[in-house]
XYZ file of C-alpha atoms in Angstrom:
422
model
C 36.236 207.294 64.059
C 38.447 206.979 67.107
C 39.752 210.113 68.713
C 43.549 210.176 69.212
C 43.094 209.716 72.949
C 40.816 206.713 72.527
C 42.651 204.506 70.008
C 42.866 200.913 71.268
C 46.410 199.605 70.841
C 45.081 196.413 69.216
C 43.914 198.435 66.258
C 47.612 198.449 65.227
C 47.729 194.655 65.232
C 44.820 193.501 63.064
C 43.078 190.281 64.051
C 41.717 187.938 61.425
C 37.928 188.379 60.978
C 37.123 184.765 61.820
C 39.009 184.943 65.127
C 36.223 186.240 67.426
C 37.322 184.709 70.782
C 40.705 186.463 71.247
C 41.197 188.642 74.301
C 40.252 192.254 73.721
C 42.511 195.147 74.603
C 42.089 197.099 77.799
C 44.858 199.544 76.926
C 44.077 202.730 74.994
C 46.502 205.347 73.731
C 45.823 208.413 75.898
C 47.107 211.881 75.182
C 49.190 213.129 78.110
C 49.751 209.631 79.512
C 51.114 207.475 76.716
C 54.659 208.256 75.519
C 53.848 210.004 72.163
C 56.012 210.560 69.136
C 56.320 214.221 70.063
C 57.364 213.558 73.706
C 59.859 210.974 72.610
C 61.512 213.302 70.078
C 61.611 216.011 72.718
C 63.746 213.775 74.927
C 66.661 213.931 72.415
C 69.385 216.577 72.275
C 70.525 217.958 68.882
C 73.412 215.421 68.998
C 71.129 212.488 69.752
C 71.589 212.033 73.469
C 68.421 210.739 75.134
C 67.199 212.016 78.524
C 65.739 208.588 79.342
C 64.610 209.792 82.773
C 62.034 212.003 81.051
C 60.335 208.958 79.526
C 60.432 206.178 82.121
C 57.599 207.310 84.374
C 55.359 208.093 81.411
C 56.015 204.647 79.907
C 55.256 202.700 83.080
C 52.044 204.723 83.568
C 50.774 204.854 79.990
C 52.882 202.709 77.719
C 54.406 203.686 74.376
C 52.655 204.781 71.170
C 52.888 201.877 68.665
C 54.427 204.197 66.027
C 57.629 204.458 68.103
C 57.451 201.231 70.042
C 60.354 199.457 68.284
C 62.704 202.431 68.561
C 61.996 202.954 72.290
C 62.229 199.168 73.003
C 65.834 199.243 71.701
C 66.759 201.684 74.468
C 64.687 199.965 77.163
C 66.389 196.600 76.367
C 69.866 198.048 76.333
C 70.574 197.883 72.580
C 71.698 201.471 72.629
C 73.212 203.723 75.182
C 71.067 206.839 75.840
C 74.411 208.741 76.038
C 75.265 207.871 72.467
C 74.856 210.197 69.503
C 72.791 209.651 66.385
C 76.024 209.020 64.471
C 77.339 206.469 66.959
C 74.055 204.603 66.917
C 73.950 204.538 63.148
C 77.417 203.015 63.065
C 76.510 200.400 65.662
C 73.326 199.519 63.760
C 75.219 199.016 60.522
C 77.843 196.893 62.332
C 75.130 194.682 63.854
C 73.372 194.310 60.554
C 76.657 193.145 59.022
C 77.178 190.692 61.875
C 73.673 189.289 61.398
C 74.317 188.846 57.631
C 77.406 186.778 58.449
C 75.512 184.693 61.027
C 72.629 184.045 58.633
C 75.089 183.128 55.844
C 76.706 180.562 58.132
C 73.303 178.989 58.818
C 72.347 179.088 55.127
C 75.588 177.250 54.245
C 74.566 174.541 56.768
C 70.970 174.376 55.539
C 70.009 176.263 52.327
C 66.376 176.800 53.372
C 67.459 179.546 55.770
C 66.593 182.840 54.030
C 64.668 181.106 51.286
C 61.273 182.352 52.314
C 60.279 178.822 53.356
C 60.536 176.742 56.519
C 60.269 173.094 57.609
C 57.858 171.500 60.109
C 59.060 167.925 59.882
C 62.398 166.432 61.141
C 64.994 166.636 58.387
C 67.393 164.256 60.115
C 67.095 161.305 62.362
C 68.671 161.244 65.816
C 71.666 159.258 64.391
C 72.224 162.017 61.823
C 70.853 160.058 58.819
C 68.650 162.033 56.402
C 64.921 161.426 56.890
C 63.214 159.583 54.037
C 59.715 160.626 55.082
C 57.723 161.802 51.980
C 56.494 164.799 53.935
C 60.071 165.792 54.669
C 61.182 165.280 51.111
C 58.322 167.467 49.842
C 59.266 170.255 52.298
C 62.914 170.126 51.295
C 62.360 172.107 48.159
C 63.308 175.727 47.473
C 60.935 178.240 45.884
C 62.163 177.300 42.392
C 61.383 173.629 43.081
C 65.040 172.676 43.442
C 65.363 169.896 46.104
C 67.748 170.192 49.009
C 69.985 167.149 49.227
C 70.602 166.002 52.773
C 73.573 163.870 53.813
C 74.412 162.149 57.074
C 75.495 164.717 59.703
C 78.360 163.664 61.968
C 79.195 166.979 63.589
C 77.450 166.986 67.027
C 76.888 170.794 67.147
C 75.442 170.976 63.638
C 73.317 167.862 64.205
C 71.783 169.305 67.384
C 71.025 172.526 65.541
C 69.400 170.837 62.592
C 67.334 168.668 64.882
C 65.691 171.793 66.289
C 64.740 173.351 62.959
C 61.481 171.506 62.529
C 60.443 172.227 66.114
C 60.999 175.898 65.443
C 58.837 175.544 62.348
C 56.040 173.845 64.258
C 56.013 176.619 66.860
C 56.187 179.352 64.277
C 53.013 178.208 62.472
C 51.179 178.165 65.845
C 52.395 181.575 66.995
C 49.995 184.565 66.802
C 48.009 182.946 64.007
C 45.017 185.117 64.934
C 46.877 188.097 63.453
C 46.508 189.120 59.840
C 50.242 189.825 59.795
C 51.038 186.105 59.905
C 48.789 185.173 57.024
C 51.823 185.998 54.856
C 54.333 183.177 54.533
C 57.191 185.670 54.230
C 56.539 186.843 57.764
C 56.349 183.277 59.132
C 59.619 182.524 57.261
C 61.269 185.601 58.753
C 60.276 184.479 62.314
C 61.663 181.001 61.490
C 64.870 182.466 60.113
C 65.555 184.612 63.233
C 64.840 181.865 65.696
C 66.963 179.421 63.696
C 69.881 181.873 63.555
C 69.493 182.606 67.276
C 69.590 178.865 68.023
C 72.900 178.692 66.220
C 74.141 181.915 67.771
C 73.387 180.996 71.418
C 74.320 177.299 71.507
C 74.247 177.284 75.297
C 70.484 177.739 75.265
C 69.608 176.951 71.670
C 65.893 176.957 70.968
C 63.163 176.245 73.473
C 59.407 176.334 73.201
C 58.066 179.752 74.072
C 60.811 181.769 72.345
C 58.604 182.199 69.274
C 56.086 184.054 71.466
C 58.822 186.389 72.626
C 60.312 186.969 69.190
C 57.047 187.381 67.246
C 56.473 191.062 68.203
C 60.007 191.952 67.045
C 59.108 190.773 63.501
C 56.223 193.216 63.489
C 58.017 196.176 65.017
C 61.164 196.177 62.814
C 61.283 196.226 59.054
C 64.896 195.137 58.992
C 65.317 191.524 60.027
C 68.725 192.216 61.567
C 67.263 194.879 63.837
C 64.534 192.462 64.932
C 67.107 189.827 65.647
C 69.272 192.005 67.844
C 66.333 193.418 69.743
C 65.203 189.831 70.425
C 68.745 188.893 71.431
C 68.775 191.742 73.970
C 65.400 190.591 75.286
C 66.754 187.027 75.683
C 69.709 188.301 77.684
C 67.203 189.338 80.365
C 65.349 186.023 80.540
C 67.530 183.411 78.897
C 68.269 181.788 82.274
C 64.685 180.659 82.276
C 65.287 178.643 79.105
C 68.553 176.953 80.279
C 67.820 173.355 81.121
C 69.668 170.224 82.119
C 68.497 166.623 82.481
C 67.696 167.341 86.108
C 66.266 170.873 86.108
C 64.923 173.743 84.060
C 66.140 177.270 84.404
C 62.776 178.742 85.287
C 62.818 176.776 88.556
C 64.850 179.561 90.106
C 62.082 182.052 89.512
C 59.460 179.524 90.616
C 61.356 179.177 93.859
C 61.434 182.976 94.220
C 57.709 183.129 93.542
C 57.109 180.524 96.282
C 59.235 182.538 98.753
C 57.427 185.824 97.915
C 53.973 184.217 98.237
C 54.913 182.579 101.526
C 55.854 186.044 102.901
C 52.917 188.076 101.564
C 50.154 185.408 101.631
C 51.172 182.495 103.889
C 47.611 181.096 103.934
C 47.591 180.752 100.111
C 51.088 179.317 100.090
C 50.142 176.696 102.637
C 47.032 175.762 100.677
C 49.017 175.378 97.434
C 51.555 173.172 99.244
C 48.750 170.997 100.602
C 47.444 170.594 97.050
C 50.913 169.477 95.942
C 51.587 172.710 94.126
C 54.367 174.037 96.311
C 56.758 173.905 93.344
C 54.525 176.503 91.624
C 54.846 174.693 88.242
C 51.370 175.995 87.331
C 52.999 179.419 86.875
C 55.673 178.308 84.437
C 53.891 179.713 81.340
C 53.344 183.109 82.918
C 57.062 183.455 83.741
C 58.395 181.851 80.500
C 56.500 183.965 78.031
C 55.687 186.881 80.361
C 51.862 186.759 80.091
C 51.697 186.610 76.302
C 48.777 184.134 76.576
C 46.851 186.000 79.323
C 46.650 189.368 77.471
C 45.661 190.433 74.007
C 48.664 190.861 71.676
C 48.790 194.645 72.038
C 48.270 194.520 75.808
C 51.086 192.046 76.269
C 53.505 194.426 74.559
C 52.175 197.230 76.733
C 52.866 195.118 79.840
C 56.436 194.316 78.707
C 57.361 197.895 78.096
C 55.926 198.937 81.504
C 57.997 196.251 83.171
C 61.186 197.268 81.306
C 60.630 200.947 82.213
C 60.156 200.026 85.834
C 63.346 197.859 85.843
C 65.435 200.189 83.704
C 69.095 200.376 84.558
C 71.152 203.015 82.799
C 74.272 200.819 83.020
C 72.619 198.060 80.942
C 74.285 198.929 77.692
C 77.754 199.013 79.173
C 77.169 195.724 80.939
C 75.945 194.072 77.681
C 78.717 195.440 75.447
C 81.667 195.034 77.807
C 81.271 193.546 81.275
C 84.649 194.991 82.198
C 83.861 198.499 80.931
C 85.391 201.078 83.291
C 82.294 203.243 82.841
C 80.176 200.613 84.496
C 79.021 201.790 87.879
C 79.599 205.492 87.178
C 77.415 207.805 89.229
C 74.125 208.848 87.651
C 71.060 210.674 88.827
C 68.632 208.251 90.520
C 65.921 209.514 88.121
C 67.621 207.643 85.322
C 66.659 204.411 86.955
C 63.231 202.775 86.676
C 60.935 203.022 89.702
C 61.276 199.316 90.550
C 65.038 199.589 90.347
C 65.015 202.648 92.569
C 63.078 200.785 95.236
C 65.636 198.028 95.147
C 68.480 200.564 95.535
C 66.711 202.222 98.490
C 66.265 198.875 100.159
C 70.019 198.309 100.071
C 70.309 196.239 96.932
C 73.286 196.752 94.678
C 72.914 199.096 91.755
C 71.740 197.197 88.726
C 71.310 193.935 90.618
C 67.669 193.571 91.582
C 67.507 190.475 93.789
C 64.146 189.464 92.199
C 62.748 190.508 88.833
C 59.435 192.338 88.635
C 57.949 189.378 86.718
C 57.961 187.398 89.936
C 55.921 190.085 91.647
C 53.570 190.321 88.707
C 52.709 186.621 89.024
C 52.550 186.992 92.827
C 50.076 189.884 92.435
C 47.881 187.706 90.176
C 47.904 184.933 92.790
C 47.158 187.420 95.564
C 44.216 188.784 93.584
C 42.848 185.269 93.144
C 43.838 184.176 96.634
C 40.355 184.009 98.243
C 38.955 182.014 95.259
C 41.949 179.663 95.175
C 41.747 178.895 98.916
C 37.922 178.486 98.827
C 37.491 176.538 95.589
C 40.724 174.822 94.593
C 40.636 171.235 95.695
C 43.396 170.055 93.301
C 46.004 171.462 90.930
C 43.503 171.183 88.068
C 41.312 173.603 89.871
C 44.254 175.995 90.396
C 45.031 175.977 86.654
C 41.267 176.428 85.783
C 40.905 179.432 88.128
C 44.048 181.055 86.739
C 43.001 180.416 83.182
C 39.818 182.353 83.848
C 41.823 185.561 84.002
C 42.774 185.310 80.349
C 41.612 188.549 78.665
C 40.524 189.978 81.989
C 43.764 191.437 83.226
C 44.772 195.094 83.014
C 48.449 195.674 82.309
C 48.707 198.955 84.211
C 46.917 197.598 87.198
C 49.021 194.448 87.141
C 52.179 196.543 87.297
C 50.750 198.692 90.079
C 49.857 195.594 92.029
C 53.348 194.167 91.511
C 54.930 197.344 92.830
C 52.749 197.366 95.941
C 53.633 193.723 96.624
C 57.335 194.495 96.092
C 57.184 197.203 98.754
C 55.259 194.930 101.091
C 57.761 192.140 100.534
C 60.823 194.338 101.123
C 59.232 195.698 104.318
C 58.500 192.181 105.714
C 61.860 190.630 104.844
C 64.024 193.584 105.817
C 65.913 192.613 108.882
C 66.600 195.105 111.692
C 70.188 196.320 111.867
């Protein structure tokens, strides 16, 4: 039996017995280091105010106990203001649940399979809006009671674009975290499909893009209420949705790829030059790491541990006010510097504006991985295929805590090198 201090976080996310080649966890719940249920509860006042500063350092050093992970994530992602009371949060939660119910009802009116416990993996409409006559589609277009869903030609452009994404969401859903026992249940797959479908309707500017299922999947597991999972995912997307915005000429993640190139050029010019000579100066080989934040490089549990460490390091106490009302007069009010994450504090000390880190920690995480593999990449990579192969070798071999520590060190080094004399 595992002692409390030795429990691997992956023991909370059961892997199917036949899946023997998945990355193993390197993170263990450690007494005195991991944010425990007791320590989390102790951070609350009798009214429900949270002294978030008491938890940030512990989170970025030792992660969060899985029993409270969902609740803590809501604060780290700005769903709730630490300066709110229990009563205020209960009211806000109920309001959000009601809003999600309305959103989901809108989607269900457009396509009755939403909320039915089923999902589609084949195109239900053609590009011209005509219903598909494919037998596979017709077989999928049946509710649990066997009643068929009748499709008609769709002429509304917004609705057509949304319906054209539903099968792609379904295809991604059935491929997401299928090594986990949790997703053996169709109800859980359907819940993931529902949330992503509703989000695609909710955020029409971004819609749905491949990779979002990897980011949403943990929310399904952490929250019993589907609405709570949706809004936590929505807050997560606010942080990174720019990566998913795309036009005919560019994709949103190119901004971070450009930042990664700039950082690497400063801290490891020899590696940057080598990558440019190989034709990799656009750093497209790092797209996946930035888009899904290392979900593929770590075990499931370790990737969650990495995320919460990043969020704790980047934490900004003004996040809730900025999300709820960009014109809120409370925004920018003075707070103790200890209420900010360590990464954010370093940005403030370097002269950056409060709450406006010039570069996200994710860029420095990828840069630290490249720095760690620098000698091997320079010596052995003779083409971009070699670069990808060398980077793929790190799957399952990374340590979340060490990765964050390396990112922080590179961030300091970068700030020191680019800081211009007065």
